[in-house]
Tab-separated table of C-alpha atoms and ligand atoms in Angstrom:
chain	number	residue	atom	x	y	z
H	1	MET	CA	0.000	0.000	0.000
H	2	THR	CA	1.361	3.425	-0.865
H	3	GLN	CA	0.864	6.368	1.443
H	4	ASN	CA	-2.059	7.499	-0.665
H	5	ASP	CA	-3.585	4.073	-0.974
H	6	THR	CA	-6.428	2.866	1.200
H	7	LEU	CA	-8.547	-0.187	1.799
H	8	PHE	CA	-11.084	1.277	-0.625
H	9	GLY	CA	-8.347	1.673	-3.263
H	10	LYS	CA	-7.818	-2.068	-2.983
H	11	ILE	CA	-11.552	-2.677	-3.418
H	12	LEU	CA	-11.516	-0.409	-6.486
H	13	ARG	CA	-8.703	-2.445	-8.018
H	14	ARG	CA	-10.487	-5.682	-7.054
H	15	GLU	CA	-7.499	-6.682	-4.909
H	16	ILE	CA	-9.756	-7.459	-1.965
H	17	PRO	CA	-13.305	-8.730	-2.253
H	18	ALA	CA	-16.387	-6.584	-1.833
H	19	THR	CA	-20.011	-6.903	-2.804
H	20	ILE	CA	-20.177	-4.330	-5.574
H	21	VAL	CA	-23.748	-3.210	-6.171
H	22	TYR	CA	-23.295	-0.050	-8.250
H	23	GLU	CA	-20.809	1.196	-10.817
H	24	ASP	CA	-20.731	3.976	-13.361
H	25	ASP	CA	-17.899	5.903	-15.033
H	26	ASP	CA	-17.013	7.830	-11.888
H	27	VAL	CA	-18.440	6.022	-8.871
H	28	LEU	CA	-18.240	2.570	-7.301
H	29	GLY	CA	-20.804	1.402	-4.739
H	30	PHE	CA	-20.328	-1.617	-2.491
H	31	LYS	CA	-21.956	-3.056	0.619
H	32	ASP	CA	-20.544	-1.978	3.962
H	33	ILE	CA	-18.933	-4.924	5.717
H	34	ALA	CA	-20.543	-3.938	9.058
H	35	PRO	CA	-23.992	-2.670	8.054
H	36	GLN	CA	-25.691	-0.160	10.355
H	37	ALA	CA	-29.069	-0.536	8.600
H	38	PRO	CA	-30.744	-3.177	6.402
H	39	VAL	CA	-29.254	-1.333	3.416
H	40	HIS	CA	-25.772	0.136	3.942
H	41	VAL	CA	-23.827	0.918	0.796
H	42	LEU	CA	-20.640	2.970	0.428
H	43	PHE	CA	-20.110	5.123	-2.663
H	44	ILE	CA	-16.579	6.179	-3.581
H	45	PRO	CA	-15.021	8.183	-6.409
H	46	LYS	CA	-13.157	5.926	-8.845
H	47	HIS	CA	-10.558	8.304	-10.202
H	48	VAL	CA	-9.668	10.773	-7.478
H	49	LEU	CA	-8.381	10.032	-3.997
H	50	VAL	CA	-9.582	12.632	-1.511
H	51	PRO	CA	-8.829	11.566	2.088
H	52	THR	CA	-11.544	13.570	3.845
H	53	MET	CA	-14.345	15.984	3.037
H	54	ASP	CA	-12.104	18.728	4.417
H	55	ASP	CA	-9.578	18.026	1.648
H	56	LEU	CA	-12.082	18.667	-1.149
H	57	LEU	CA	-11.134	21.480	-3.509
H	58	PRO	CA	-13.696	23.777	-5.123
H	59	GLU	CA	-12.952	22.240	-8.515
H	60	GLN	CA	-13.859	18.823	-7.069
H	61	ALA	CA	-17.426	19.853	-6.202
H	62	ALA	CA	-18.855	17.738	-9.015
H	63	LEU	CA	-17.331	14.663	-7.434
H	64	VAL	CA	-19.636	14.976	-4.423
H	65	GLY	CA	-22.584	15.538	-6.741
H	66	LYS	CA	-21.727	12.306	-8.527
H	67	LEU	CA	-21.645	10.370	-5.239
H	68	VAL	CA	-25.041	11.793	-4.252
H	69	LEU	CA	-26.586	11.106	-7.663
H	70	ALA	CA	-25.209	7.553	-7.640
H	71	ALA	CA	-26.820	6.917	-4.248
H	72	ALA	CA	-30.135	8.376	-5.459
H	73	GLU	CA	-30.017	6.266	-8.609
H	74	TYR	CA	-29.301	3.139	-6.569
H	75	ALA	CA	-32.191	3.931	-4.206
H	76	ARG	CA	-34.604	4.291	-7.124
H	77	ARG	CA	-33.292	1.154	-8.792
H	78	GLU	CA	-33.622	-0.899	-5.620
H	79	GLY	CA	-37.116	0.460	-4.949
H	80	PHE	CA	-36.662	2.265	-1.639
H	81	ALA	CA	-36.396	5.865	-2.864
H	82	GLN	CA	-40.012	6.591	-1.925
H	83	ASP	CA	-39.632	5.119	1.565
H	84	GLY	CA	-36.546	7.262	2.069
H	85	TYR	CA	-32.952	6.964	3.095
H	86	ARG	CA	-30.064	8.819	4.696
H	87	VAL	CA	-26.638	9.701	3.326
H	88	VAL	CA	-23.680	10.460	5.571
H	89	ILE	CA	-20.101	11.592	5.055
H	90	ASN	CA	-17.943	11.188	8.140
H	91	CYS	CA	-15.063	13.651	8.400
H	92	ARG	CA	-12.196	12.840	10.754
H	93	GLU	CA	-12.090	11.849	14.387
H	94	HIS	CA	-15.281	13.213	15.938
H	95	ALA	CA	-17.351	11.680	13.165
H	96	GLY	CA	-15.554	8.356	13.559
H	97	GLN	CA	-13.980	8.314	10.104
H	98	THR	CA	-11.852	5.196	9.794
H	99	VAL	CA	-11.070	4.981	6.071
H	100	PHE	CA	-9.373	8.047	4.626
H	101	HIS	CA	-10.777	7.784	1.141
H	102	LEU	CA	-13.819	10.026	0.721
H	103	HIS	CA	-16.999	7.967	0.798
H	104	LEU	CA	-20.723	8.481	1.096
H	105	HIS	CA	-22.718	6.112	3.300
H	106	LEU	CA	-26.232	5.258	2.090
H	107	LEU	CA	-28.449	3.917	4.874
H	108	ALA	CA	-31.958	2.638	4.263
H	109	GLY	CA	-34.381	-0.220	4.569
H	110	ALA	CA	-36.076	0.755	7.863
H	111	PRO	CA	-36.929	3.902	9.837
H	112	LEU	CA	-33.519	5.217	10.835
H	113	GLY	CA	-34.320	7.157	13.977
H	114	HIS	CA	-32.536	10.186	15.273
H	115	PHE	CA	-28.861	10.823	14.750
H	116	GLY	CA	-26.213	12.922	16.376
H	117	VAL	CA	-24.763	12.881	19.880
H	118	PRO	CA	-26.593	10.191	21.933
H	119	GLY	CA	-29.035	11.696	24.435
H	120	ARG	CA	-29.696	14.898	22.507
M	1	LIG	P1	-16.105	5.660	8.003
M	1	LIG	O1	-16.245	5.314	9.462
M	1	LIG	O2	-17.021	6.758	7.557
M	1	LIG	O3	-14.658	5.905	7.616
M	1	LIG	O4	-16.620	4.392	7.214
M	1	LIG	C1	-15.818	3.331	6.858
M	1	LIG	C2	-16.743	2.172	6.630
M	1	LIG	O5	-16.052	1.184	5.907
M	1	LIG	C3	-17.271	1.518	7.902
M	1	LIG	O6	-18.684	1.622	7.935
M	1	LIG	C4	-16.787	0.066	7.772
M	1	LIG	O7	-17.717	-0.865	8.244
M	1	LIG	C5	-16.567	-0.063	6.283
M	1	LIG	N1	-15.598	-1.075	5.886
M	1	LIG	C6	-14.380	-1.336	6.447
M	1	LIG	N2	-13.768	-2.318	5.761
M	1	LIG	C7	-14.592	-2.681	4.761
M	1	LIG	C8	-14.527	-3.645	3.707
M	1	LIG	N3	-13.463	-4.454	3.551
M	1	LIG	N4	-15.584	-3.758	2.862
M	1	LIG	C9	-16.656	-2.962	3.009
M	1	LIG	N5	-16.783	-2.018	3.962
M	1	LIG	C10	-15.761	-1.879	4.831
């Protein structure tokens, strides 16, 4: 692994297995290995490695749009768009980010409840 490589880079290159459920020219979607909801899919950019949301440059704005549109397309395709879903991007320590390769979580498949700091 190079300094800029990540676990998700290995999934992109098919060096480690993942359940890939979505792919287009720019985005790969695969099932989270430790799902937090009945549907939990991670969407990552295929061609640009951005470690965190805080590292995004203005000229990379479209990349986030592509992740969001991929998640929306997947939700429609899988038939839960009308029921609803949540997308999350964790950024660094307080959000619990563990993989430093920008990714969008898509959570769905049941009412998701409140989110944020427990007890608030
Ligand atoms: P984050 O905490 O936002 O950095 O999210 C990283 C996510 O990657 C977590 O939800 C993990 O469960 C998930 N994850 C870690 N390893 C794998 C893997 N090999 N395949 C799929 N998902 C993974």
